[in-house]
Amino acid sequence: MTKIDPNTLANIEEVTTEHLHLDLKVDFEKQRLVGSVLLTLKTLAEQVHEVVLDTNHLVINGVYDGENQEKSYEYKLNEEDPKFGRSLTISLPNSLPANQSLKVLVKYETTKECGALQWLQPSQTMGKEHPYLFTQCEAIHARSLVPCQDSPGVKITYSANIDTPAPLRALMSALRVNEEPEVVGDSRIYKFEQKTTMPSYLIALVVGDLEGREIGPRSTVWSEPAMIEKCAWEFVDTEQFIKTGEELLTPYEWGCYDLLVLPGSFPYGGMENPCLTFVTPTLLAGDRSLVDVVAHEIAHSWMGNLVTTKSWENFWLNEGWTMFIERKIIGRMHGEPSRQFSAQMGIKALEADVDFFGHDNSLTCLCPRLHGVDPDDAFSSVPYEKGFNLLYYLEQHLGGPSVFEPYMKAYVQYFAGKALTTSEWKDFLYQYMEKTHGQEKVDLLNQVDWKAWLHTPGMPPVENKYDQTLSHACTQLAKKWDEHRDAPEASPKDIEDFTPDQKVFFLEKVLETEPLPHSTLEAMDKAYSFTQVQNSEIRFRWQMVCLKAEYQPIYPEVVKFLVIQGRMKYTRPLYRALFKCPSGSQLARDTFIKNRDFYHPICGKLIEKDLGLAN
Ligand code: BES
Ligand code: ZN
C-alpha cells in the first residue's frame, strides 16, 4: 500500500489529532522555546496501541496522560531520518478500539537546530534594541516547533499560551484571546485560539517589538515600529481583496485578517498563516505595486487553508488554485488585461524553473512523487503555474467563467474543512459537471489529456493563449534591444509609460535572449536607470540580466541586495547566477559564508547546496 503522505513519520492512518494546545516560554537568552503540548487525539483504527508523532531536533522531557498528568507514558525517540526527522513513539497502556478520544501531554523544548525557527539578535532588527523570533512551518517544519502529526491532511484546531519577556509582544496564526497580556512577574502571557480546523503547517508564532495599525474593518498590519507607517500605506487594498474573494467564493471564515511584515530574512514573499499572513519587507515598494502577493495569501484563506491538500504530492491543489483565485481577484479589481498579463508572467516563471530542474525531471510533474524527497527541495513554480494553466484551460474548455465560477464556489463549499487528493478533486469536477450541465461537459472532460497534465514532466501539454494588451510593448522593446544589440538607441521615453510590472516583463524578455554586450547594458542603464530602482522585482531582474552577461559593475549591487533580504525567490537565483560567473564564484561563496547567520535556516540550507558548500 502506498502511503497517503510519504513525508510524515506519524501513524496518521491509525490515529488523528483534533486539537493541539501549546504552553511555551520564549527564552531569548538560550534561544529556545520550553514547555509542553497537549494533544487531543482520536483513534481511527481498531487496536491502536501507540501514537507516533513527528519531531525534528526537539528535546523530549517527558510524556504523560493528558487526562491525568501524574501518569507518565513510555516513549521512544527513534533514529533520525535526515529529511523527515525523528519519530516519537508513545506506547499506550491499553490498546484502544476505533473512535476513542485520548489526550497526550508532551513536555519538550526546541534546540538551535530547529528549522522552523529563526532567532534574530537585536542587531539583526530594524530597531536594534530587542531580539526577534519568527517561525515558518510550511512544508514540514512544524515538527521542529512542536511534536505533532505533521501531515497536511490532519486538520486541527489549536490554542496557545505564550510566555514572552516584556516589553515584547507575541502574535500567532489565530485569534488573540487577550489584547493585553496577563502579567506574571517579569513575563507577559499572550493567549490565542484558532477555532477553524487547519493543518499543522499553518501554526505560526512571532515575538518581537511589534506595533499594530488598523488598515481595515478586520485587518491590522503589524511590524517593527520604525516601518509601521510605510506598511499601513502600502497595504490599504487588503479589505477590497478579501471582499472580492468573498464574492468569488464563500464568506471569509477566519474572523480577522492581519498582516505581519517581517525582517528581511523572511524566506518567502508571503505565507498564508491564518488570521495573520506573514510577508517579506521587499513588498514595500512605496507605490503599492507588489501587493498582488497579499491577494495571493488572501486567496489561500479558501484554497489551502479551508480546502487543503492531503499531501505535498498534491501541493498544486493549494498553490495552483490560489494562483487562479489571486488572478481572478486581480482581474475583478484591475480589469481582465491585468489578469492576462499576470498569467503571462507566470509562464516565464514556469519556463525558468522547468529549465532549472530539467524538462524530463519528474519533479516538474504537476503531481510529483515525493517518497524520500524533502518538499523544500522540490519547491518550484510548477505547482503554481502548471496548476494555474490547467485550471485556466479547463475554464476555457468547459465554457468560460459562467460555467467555471459557480463550480469554483461549489468546490470550496464541498471540501471546506477537509483535505483532498488530486483524484478526489477530479472526481468532484466530473460529478459537478455531470449533475449541473449533463453529458456534454463530461464529454469535454474526457477530451482532457489528464496523463499529460498531471503526470508528465515539462511544460504543460496545452499552450493557453493570453491577451497581449499589456505585454506587447514590452516584447517589442526587448526585441529592439536584441536586434540592435551592437548599436542600441535608447531613451528614457521608451519606458516612461510602463507600469512596474511591464518593466519586469520587459526584463524577463531580455533575459530570454543571448547575453547583451557590456556597452549595451551600460547604455540600457544610462537610459532606464535600472540600477537605481528600489522595486525588488525590477531590481532582481535587472541584476539577473547583468549577471547573465558577467557584467562586473553590477557585482557590488548584487551583494548589497543579497545582504539586506533573504527572500528565496531572489536570493537563490542571484547566488546561483553570481556563482556561475567565473569572476563571481568566489564572491558568491564569500558573501554567503560571511552572512550565513542573516539567512533563515531553510534558505541557508538550500543556498549551501546551490553553491556546492553542503557536505
Ligand atoms: N504558501 C506559500 C509559501 C510556501 C510554499 C512556503 C511552500 C513554504 C513552502 C505562499 O503562499 C506563496 O506562495 N508565496 C509566494 C507568493 C506568490 C506566489 C505571490 C512567494 O513566497 O513568493
Ligand atoms: Zn501560495
XYZ file of C-alpha atoms and ligand atoms in Angstrom:
638
model
C 0.000 0.000 0.000
C 1.400 3.420 -0.835
C 1.189 5.921 1.980
C -1.220 8.859 1.720
C 1.583 11.155 2.841
C 5.150 9.982 2.235
C 6.589 12.958 4.154
C 5.316 12.147 7.647
C 6.529 9.507 10.077
C 3.350 9.746 12.200
C 0.798 6.902 12.245
C -1.955 9.056 10.730
C -3.903 6.057 9.444
C -4.404 4.760 12.990
C -4.993 7.899 14.978
C -5.733 11.538 14.213
C -5.362 14.841 16.077
C -8.354 17.034 16.845
C -6.902 19.787 18.995
C -3.440 20.967 19.962
C -2.710 23.190 22.951
C 0.677 24.830 23.402
C 2.172 26.183 26.600
C 5.517 27.738 25.783
C 8.014 30.070 27.335
C 10.172 32.079 24.974
C 13.781 32.102 26.165
C 15.808 34.565 24.072
C 18.955 34.041 26.130
C 19.216 30.378 25.276
C 17.299 30.821 22.017
C 14.796 28.121 22.767
C 11.129 27.521 23.477
C 10.397 25.446 26.579
C 7.067 23.984 27.613
C 4.536 21.435 26.542
C 1.942 20.419 24.001
C -1.345 18.794 24.913
C -2.755 16.765 22.019
C -6.373 15.677 21.844
C -6.421 12.602 19.628
C -8.945 10.166 18.259
C -8.328 6.613 17.166
C -9.283 5.664 13.608
C -8.291 2.006 13.528
C -9.050 -0.962 15.779
C -6.450 -1.918 18.381
C -4.352 1.206 18.482
C -1.525 0.688 20.953
C 0.768 3.557 20.102
C 0.808 7.145 18.939
C 3.683 8.065 16.636
C 4.420 11.789 16.294
C 6.795 13.745 14.087
C 9.626 15.670 15.729
C 12.810 17.225 14.388
C 15.661 18.378 16.621
C 13.381 18.598 19.661
C 14.355 17.552 23.171
C 11.602 15.491 24.800
C 11.327 15.968 28.555
C 8.502 13.523 29.279
C 5.197 12.158 28.003
C 2.078 11.954 30.177
C -1.556 11.001 30.099
C -3.262 14.277 29.243
C -6.236 13.463 31.472
C -4.115 12.572 34.475
C -0.800 14.315 34.211
C 0.759 12.384 37.105
C 0.676 9.323 34.919
C 3.587 9.077 32.537
C 3.646 7.121 29.301
C 6.524 5.154 27.907
C 8.052 6.708 24.857
C 10.959 6.335 22.496
C 12.595 8.864 20.215
C 13.531 6.846 17.139
C 16.563 7.112 14.903
C 16.879 10.318 12.917
C 15.870 10.402 9.276
C 17.966 13.200 7.719
C 14.982 14.540 5.752
C 11.978 13.814 7.935
C 13.335 13.983 11.469
C 12.841 11.616 14.400
C 9.542 9.964 15.105
C 8.394 9.828 18.721
C 6.664 6.567 19.580
C 4.362 6.809 22.587
C 3.130 3.475 23.964
C -0.411 3.486 25.294
C -1.002 1.391 28.426
C -4.021 -0.325 26.816
C -4.742 -0.905 23.187
C -7.736 1.183 22.097
C -10.641 0.429 19.730
C -11.643 2.826 16.940
C -13.284 6.190 17.711
C -11.796 6.629 21.178
C -10.636 10.014 22.404
C -7.372 10.331 24.273
C -5.107 13.118 25.451
C -1.349 13.081 25.459
C 0.875 15.705 27.083
C 4.420 16.033 25.787
C 6.932 18.214 27.658
C 9.658 19.392 25.331
C 11.997 22.143 24.235
C 13.408 23.336 20.944
C 17.111 23.495 20.032
C 19.372 25.622 17.809
C 18.884 23.077 15.003
C 15.121 23.616 14.674
C 14.479 24.689 11.071
C 11.097 26.275 11.780
C 12.593 28.977 13.972
C 14.725 31.966 13.226
C 16.079 33.832 16.250
C 17.371 37.301 15.458
C 19.800 39.293 17.564
C 18.811 42.917 18.240
C 21.458 43.935 15.668
C 19.507 41.991 13.001
C 16.311 44.000 13.555
C 15.363 47.489 12.406
C 15.081 48.845 15.943
C 18.430 47.296 17.023
C 17.160 47.126 20.596
C 15.231 43.898 21.020
C 15.626 40.330 19.818
C 13.052 38.804 17.455
C 11.729 35.336 16.787
C 9.572 34.031 13.963
C 8.531 30.630 12.670
C 7.978 29.184 9.185
C 6.366 25.751 9.251
C 5.369 25.017 5.666
C 6.088 22.478 4.330
C 7.371 20.061 7.022
C 8.936 22.269 9.685
C 6.064 22.258 12.217
C 7.697 19.114 13.611
C 10.674 21.216 14.718
C 8.353 23.621 16.572
C 6.103 21.088 18.256
C 5.775 17.293 18.390
C 2.709 16.650 16.229
C 1.212 14.693 13.357
C 2.893 16.854 10.754
C 0.817 15.998 7.716
C -1.383 18.495 5.842
C -4.267 16.040 5.760
C -4.633 16.164 9.550
C -6.754 19.214 10.296
C -6.878 20.549 13.823
C -7.954 23.478 15.953
C -5.356 24.904 18.306
C -4.858 27.160 21.303
C -1.750 28.536 22.965
C -0.359 30.409 25.928
C 2.923 32.106 25.075
C 5.050 33.468 27.873
C 7.061 36.342 26.441
C 9.610 38.631 28.104
C 8.357 42.221 28.479
C 8.172 44.524 26.556
C 7.920 42.176 23.583
C 4.647 41.024 22.075
C 3.660 37.609 20.742
C 1.308 37.002 17.819
C 0.130 33.741 16.295
C -1.887 32.422 13.354
C -5.006 32.559 15.491
C -7.377 34.959 17.196
C -5.992 36.907 20.146
C -7.856 35.913 23.312
C -6.457 38.751 25.432
C -5.486 42.111 23.911
C -3.379 42.926 26.968
C -1.101 40.169 28.227
C -1.539 38.541 31.603
C 1.312 39.845 33.744
C 3.134 37.323 35.906
C 6.322 38.769 37.380
C 8.631 39.600 34.519
C 6.726 37.755 31.886
C 3.715 38.508 29.755
C 1.369 35.742 28.741
C -0.401 36.077 25.413
C -3.257 33.702 24.683
C -4.505 32.514 21.318
C -7.226 30.402 19.860
C -7.725 29.070 16.340
C -11.274 27.715 16.084
C -11.295 26.749 12.417
C -9.621 23.445 11.636
C -6.338 23.770 9.775
C -3.200 21.743 9.015
C -0.096 21.818 11.262
C 1.959 23.737 8.677
C -0.177 26.798 9.441
C 0.870 27.044 13.085
C 2.879 30.249 13.338
C 4.430 32.402 16.025
C 6.249 35.731 16.071
C 7.735 37.508 19.093
C 9.313 40.935 18.880
C 8.933 44.642 19.292
C 5.719 44.859 17.290
C 3.333 47.680 16.645
C -0.090 47.390 15.015
C -2.093 49.762 12.792
C -5.647 49.163 11.738
C -5.978 49.089 7.944
C -9.490 47.710 7.557
C -12.568 46.539 9.459
C -10.992 43.118 10.119
C -7.337 43.894 9.464
C -4.367 45.231 11.390
C -0.885 45.415 9.941
C 1.962 44.586 12.361
C 5.651 45.391 12.082
C 8.566 46.844 13.977
C 7.648 50.415 14.951
C 10.127 52.024 12.516
C 8.258 50.876 9.405
C 4.665 50.723 10.565
C 3.545 53.847 8.667
C 5.034 52.608 5.445
C 3.344 49.227 5.901
C -0.051 50.756 6.661
C 0.185 52.835 3.479
C 1.320 50.001 1.230
C -1.436 47.537 2.186
C -4.599 49.671 2.173
C -6.188 47.446 -0.508
C -6.413 44.482 1.858
C -10.139 44.722 2.653
C -11.002 45.043 -1.030
C -9.094 41.832 -1.768
C -10.955 39.975 0.985
C -14.332 41.244 -0.219
C -13.545 40.204 -3.781
C -12.553 36.754 -2.517
C -15.879 36.512 -0.697
C -17.768 37.460 -3.861
C -15.967 34.785 -5.821
C -16.167 32.050 -3.181
C -17.745 31.934 0.303
C -17.809 34.260 3.348
C -14.377 34.741 4.959
C -14.268 32.222 7.825
C -11.315 33.189 9.950
C -12.582 36.279 11.758
C -9.668 38.646 11.345
C -7.136 39.009 8.548
C -3.973 40.669 9.851
C -0.653 41.146 8.113
C 2.797 40.879 9.657
C 5.726 42.488 7.833
C 8.852 40.618 8.891
C 12.553 41.445 8.912
C 14.449 40.986 5.631
C 15.468 37.396 6.223
C 11.896 36.082 5.896
C 12.469 33.451 3.186
C 9.189 33.808 1.255
C 7.195 36.566 -0.369
C 4.278 35.689 1.814
C 2.982 32.884 3.991
C -0.738 32.384 4.465
C -0.751 31.810 8.240
C -4.445 32.049 9.149
C -5.562 35.311 10.767
C -2.003 36.625 10.307
C -0.363 36.477 6.880
C 3.422 36.843 7.060
C 5.041 38.947 4.305
C 8.532 39.999 3.287
C 9.525 43.675 3.618
C 10.591 43.512 -0.058
C 6.911 44.179 -0.844
C 7.305 47.738 0.451
C 7.903 49.312 -2.951
C 6.389 52.613 -1.858
C 3.905 52.547 -4.749
C 1.684 49.551 -3.859
C 2.917 47.786 -6.985
C 3.743 44.482 -5.259
C 0.559 43.886 -3.282
C -0.611 41.038 -5.501
C 1.290 38.849 -3.023
C -1.314 39.914 -0.428
C -4.134 38.999 -2.849
C -2.394 35.624 -3.192
C -2.189 34.996 0.555
C -5.820 36.082 0.963
C -6.836 33.585 -1.731
C -5.249 30.873 0.434
C -7.926 31.595 3.068
C -10.079 29.345 0.896
C -7.597 27.407 -1.240
C -5.182 25.679 1.096
C -6.359 26.820 4.497
C -10.021 25.817 4.206
C -9.648 23.271 1.401
C -6.307 21.605 1.975
C -4.040 19.251 0.091
C -3.816 15.814 1.686
C -0.090 15.535 0.968
C 2.778 17.534 -0.549
C 2.417 15.445 -3.709
C -0.850 17.305 -4.304
C 0.579 20.704 -3.351
C -0.754 22.180 -6.603
C -4.263 21.979 -5.102
C -3.081 24.678 -2.687
C -0.904 26.804 -4.929
C -2.378 26.313 -8.418
C -5.864 27.074 -7.125
C -4.532 30.033 -5.162
C -2.858 31.499 -8.263
C -6.137 31.042 -10.093
C -8.127 32.881 -7.393
C -5.404 35.530 -6.952
C -5.673 36.320 -10.655
C -9.477 36.312 -10.519
C -9.242 38.919 -7.741
C -6.735 40.991 -9.755
C -8.980 40.714 -12.831
C -12.058 41.873 -10.912
C -10.222 44.804 -9.352
C -7.924 45.960 -12.150
C -9.502 44.549 -15.285
C -9.092 41.440 -17.412
C -5.898 42.650 -19.169
C -4.079 42.717 -15.792
C -5.116 39.126 -15.173
C -3.956 38.069 -18.615
C -0.661 39.861 -18.134
C -0.044 38.253 -14.758
C -0.666 34.840 -16.350
C 1.986 35.570 -18.981
C 4.490 36.461 -16.260
C 3.617 33.118 -14.695
C 4.607 31.311 -17.889
C 8.033 32.984 -17.681
C 8.488 31.753 -14.099
C 7.407 28.272 -15.147
C 9.827 28.177 -18.093
C 12.695 29.292 -15.871
C 12.039 26.544 -13.328
C 11.420 23.797 -15.871
C 14.788 24.759 -17.384
C 16.447 24.744 -13.967
C 15.063 21.323 -12.957
C 15.341 19.849 -16.467
C 12.470 19.150 -18.871
C 12.260 15.469 -18.014
C 12.791 15.824 -14.280
C 9.841 14.112 -12.582
C 9.694 16.947 -10.032
C 8.250 19.066 -12.863
C 5.119 16.874 -12.950
C 2.038 18.563 -11.513
C 1.744 15.606 -9.136
C 5.326 14.574 -8.342
C 6.207 11.529 -6.267
C 7.834 12.673 -3.043
C 8.897 9.410 -1.407
C 12.236 10.178 0.223
C 12.155 13.764 -1.066
C 12.228 16.849 1.165
C 9.411 19.098 -0.133
C 11.746 22.118 0.207
C 13.995 20.546 -2.430
C 11.021 20.019 -4.749
C 9.731 23.598 -4.427
C 9.293 25.399 -7.760
C 6.799 27.373 -9.873
C 5.410 24.127 -11.276
C 2.540 23.574 -8.809
C 1.765 27.297 -9.067
C 1.860 27.882 -12.778
C 1.223 24.487 -14.324
C -1.627 24.259 -11.813
C -2.921 27.669 -12.826
C -2.668 26.784 -16.513
C -4.630 23.578 -16.010
C -7.447 25.474 -14.289
C -7.359 28.259 -16.868
C -7.501 25.716 -19.666
C -10.423 23.918 -18.012
C -12.254 27.212 -17.575
C -11.965 27.959 -21.322
C -12.578 24.395 -22.401
C -15.735 23.969 -20.307
C -17.405 27.165 -21.494
C -15.817 30.100 -19.669
C -16.376 31.857 -16.325
C -20.173 31.416 -16.384
C -19.626 27.672 -16.070
C -16.392 27.679 -14.089
C -17.045 30.293 -11.412
C -20.118 28.532 -9.955
C -18.076 25.304 -9.970
C -15.273 27.047 -8.038
C -17.721 28.077 -5.342
C -19.278 24.605 -5.177
C -15.786 23.100 -4.863
C -14.996 25.251 -1.823
C -18.385 24.562 -0.246
C -17.977 20.833 -0.731
C -14.408 20.493 0.551
C -14.356 23.245 3.231
C -12.765 21.899 6.387
C -11.475 18.828 4.539
C -8.283 17.672 2.880
C -8.211 16.054 -0.558
C -6.087 14.426 -3.244
C -5.944 15.203 -6.957
C -8.095 12.198 -7.749
C -10.781 13.404 -5.323
C -10.534 16.831 -6.960
C -11.036 15.281 -10.379
C -13.918 13.077 -9.245
C -15.752 16.096 -7.877
C -15.159 18.036 -11.099
C -16.719 15.234 -13.159
C -19.633 14.823 -10.743
C -20.350 18.523 -10.601
C -20.232 18.997 -14.366
C -22.441 15.997 -14.983
C -25.001 16.968 -12.358
C -25.122 20.659 -13.296
C -24.635 20.545 -17.071
C -25.076 16.964 -18.214
C -23.184 14.657 -20.518
C -21.989 17.414 -22.859
C -19.483 18.658 -20.246
C -18.459 15.141 -19.324
C -17.563 14.592 -22.977
C -15.436 17.724 -22.855
C -13.709 16.488 -19.697
C -12.995 13.186 -21.391
C -11.070 15.070 -24.086
C -8.600 16.418 -21.493
C -5.199 14.731 -21.638
C -5.079 14.075 -17.884
C -1.964 11.973 -18.014
C -0.003 14.744 -19.704
C -1.300 17.451 -17.386
C -0.896 15.553 -14.120
C 1.850 13.002 -14.587
C 4.179 14.161 -17.364
C 7.212 16.377 -16.708
C 7.989 19.613 -18.550
C 5.821 22.430 -19.862
C 2.009 21.952 -19.977
C 0.573 19.950 -22.901
C -1.618 22.872 -23.965
C -0.322 26.355 -24.578
C -3.003 28.757 -23.388
C -3.380 31.937 -25.408
C -3.236 35.135 -23.401
C -4.233 38.632 -24.422
C -1.207 40.799 -25.315
C -2.616 44.263 -24.441
C -0.079 44.927 -21.690
C 2.777 42.698 -22.816
C 3.019 43.780 -26.448
C 5.035 46.960 -25.855
C 7.414 45.076 -23.550
C 8.008 42.310 -26.061
C 8.599 44.847 -28.840
C 11.097 46.841 -26.826
C 13.031 43.722 -25.822
C 13.106 42.701 -29.484
C 14.507 46.086 -30.428
C 17.329 45.703 -27.905
C 18.092 42.238 -29.167
C 18.179 43.329 -32.808
C 20.260 46.421 -32.107
C 22.430 44.750 -29.536
C 25.644 46.151 -31.018
C 24.431 49.699 -31.653
C 21.476 50.409 -29.395
C 19.409 53.580 -29.464
C 17.745 54.243 -26.164
C 15.864 56.959 -24.386
C 14.130 57.181 -21.002
C 10.952 57.772 -23.030
C 10.947 54.108 -24.132
C 9.670 53.017 -20.741
C 8.155 56.151 -19.298
C 4.604 54.813 -19.667
C 5.455 51.325 -18.412
C 3.986 50.098 -15.144
C 6.445 48.382 -12.769
C 5.046 45.038 -13.983
C 5.744 45.963 -17.577
C 9.346 46.777 -16.712
C 9.575 43.361 -15.102
C 8.148 41.704 -18.203
C 10.498 43.626 -20.474
C 13.467 42.409 -18.415
C 12.106 38.855 -18.490
C 12.082 39.048 -22.284
C 15.626 40.432 -22.323
C 16.683 37.547 -20.095
C 15.478 35.123 -22.753
C 17.869 36.489 -25.378
C 21.611 35.927 -25.612
C 23.627 37.921 -23.032
C 23.924 41.574 -24.114
C 27.329 43.210 -24.720
C 28.585 45.190 -21.712
C 28.432 48.500 -23.563
C 24.787 47.755 -24.375
C 23.977 47.057 -20.732
C 25.662 50.319 -19.869
C 23.514 52.132 -22.429
C 20.374 50.476 -21.093
C 21.198 51.515 -17.551
C 22.005 55.039 -18.654
C 18.620 55.380 -20.351
C 16.447 53.463 -17.861
C 18.407 53.852 -14.576
C 17.625 50.278 -13.585
C 20.497 50.095 -11.096
C 18.836 52.837 -9.041
C 15.421 51.194 -8.916
C 14.369 50.042 -5.430
C 11.350 47.965 -6.536
C 12.593 44.492 -5.649
C 11.057 42.698 -8.658
C 12.734 45.073 -11.123
C 15.952 45.166 -9.166
C 16.135 41.365 -9.160
C 15.521 41.002 -12.925
C 17.981 43.724 -13.835
C 20.675 42.104 -11.731
C 19.910 38.749 -13.373
C 20.219 40.314 -16.833
C 23.619 41.748 -15.880
C 24.873 38.555 -14.254
C 23.900 36.559 -17.298
C 26.402 38.708 -19.227
C 29.027 38.554 -16.454
C 28.804 42.333 -16.212
C 31.101 43.035 -13.289
C 29.963 46.587 -12.388
C 26.745 45.004 -11.090
C 28.501 42.746 -8.541
C 28.542 45.269 -5.660
C 24.850 45.972 -6.284
C 24.053 42.269 -6.191
C 25.928 41.888 -2.921
C 24.079 44.886 -1.473
C 20.738 43.280 -2.327
C 21.810 39.851 -1.064
C 22.704 41.109 2.389
C 19.543 43.106 3.137
C 16.969 40.466 2.225
C 16.818 36.691 2.184
C 13.692 36.036 0.143
C 14.494 32.783 -1.641
C 12.810 33.809 -4.881
C 15.568 36.431 -5.327
C 18.379 35.154 -3.201
C 18.770 31.685 -4.686
C 18.799 32.679 -8.384
C 21.127 35.622 -7.680
C 23.617 33.488 -5.772
C 23.481 30.818 -8.459
C 23.965 33.339 -11.257
C 26.840 35.102 -9.478
C 28.412 31.736 -8.711
C 28.143 30.746 -12.371
C 30.217 33.781 -13.436
C 33.876 32.727 -13.392
C 34.768 36.129 -11.953
C 31.952 35.933 -9.388
C 32.153 32.420 -7.891
C 34.459 33.336 -5.049
C 32.459 36.460 -4.258
C 29.257 34.399 -4.139
C 30.722 31.924 -1.664
C 32.426 34.592 0.450
C 29.279 36.698 0.638
C 27.208 33.711 1.646
C 29.644 32.469 4.271
C 30.031 35.925 5.785
C 26.257 36.400 6.004
C 25.264 32.835 6.887
C 23.601 33.924 10.149
C 21.477 36.523 8.447
C 19.670 33.926 6.323
C 16.800 31.829 7.570
C 17.842 28.191 8.179
C 15.622 26.950 5.319
C 17.187 29.415 2.894
C 20.719 28.867 4.163
C 20.457 25.132 3.675
C 19.309 25.471 0.062
C 21.912 28.080 -0.919
C 24.569 25.891 0.635
C 23.525 23.174 -1.820
C 23.277 25.638 -4.723
C 26.859 26.813 -4.102
C 28.257 23.332 -3.615
C 29.067 24.021 0.036
C 26.921 21.270 1.537
C 28.832 18.326 2.937
N 2.484 29.029 0.830
C 3.396 29.768 0.050
C 4.778 29.825 0.617
C 5.419 28.478 0.846
C 5.284 27.445 -0.061
C 6.184 28.269 1.956
C 5.888 26.224 0.178
C 6.780 27.047 2.193
C 6.632 26.022 1.293
C 2.906 31.205 -0.201
O 1.532 31.321 -0.310
C 3.440 31.645 -1.539
O 3.116 31.018 -2.494
N 4.240 32.688 -1.576
C 4.773 33.229 -2.803
C 3.950 34.396 -3.234
C 3.409 34.413 -4.558
C 3.403 33.319 -5.498
C 2.559 35.583 -4.916
C 6.192 33.678 -2.561
O 6.686 33.485 -1.441
O 6.830 34.200 -3.442
Zn 0.837 30.413 -2.096
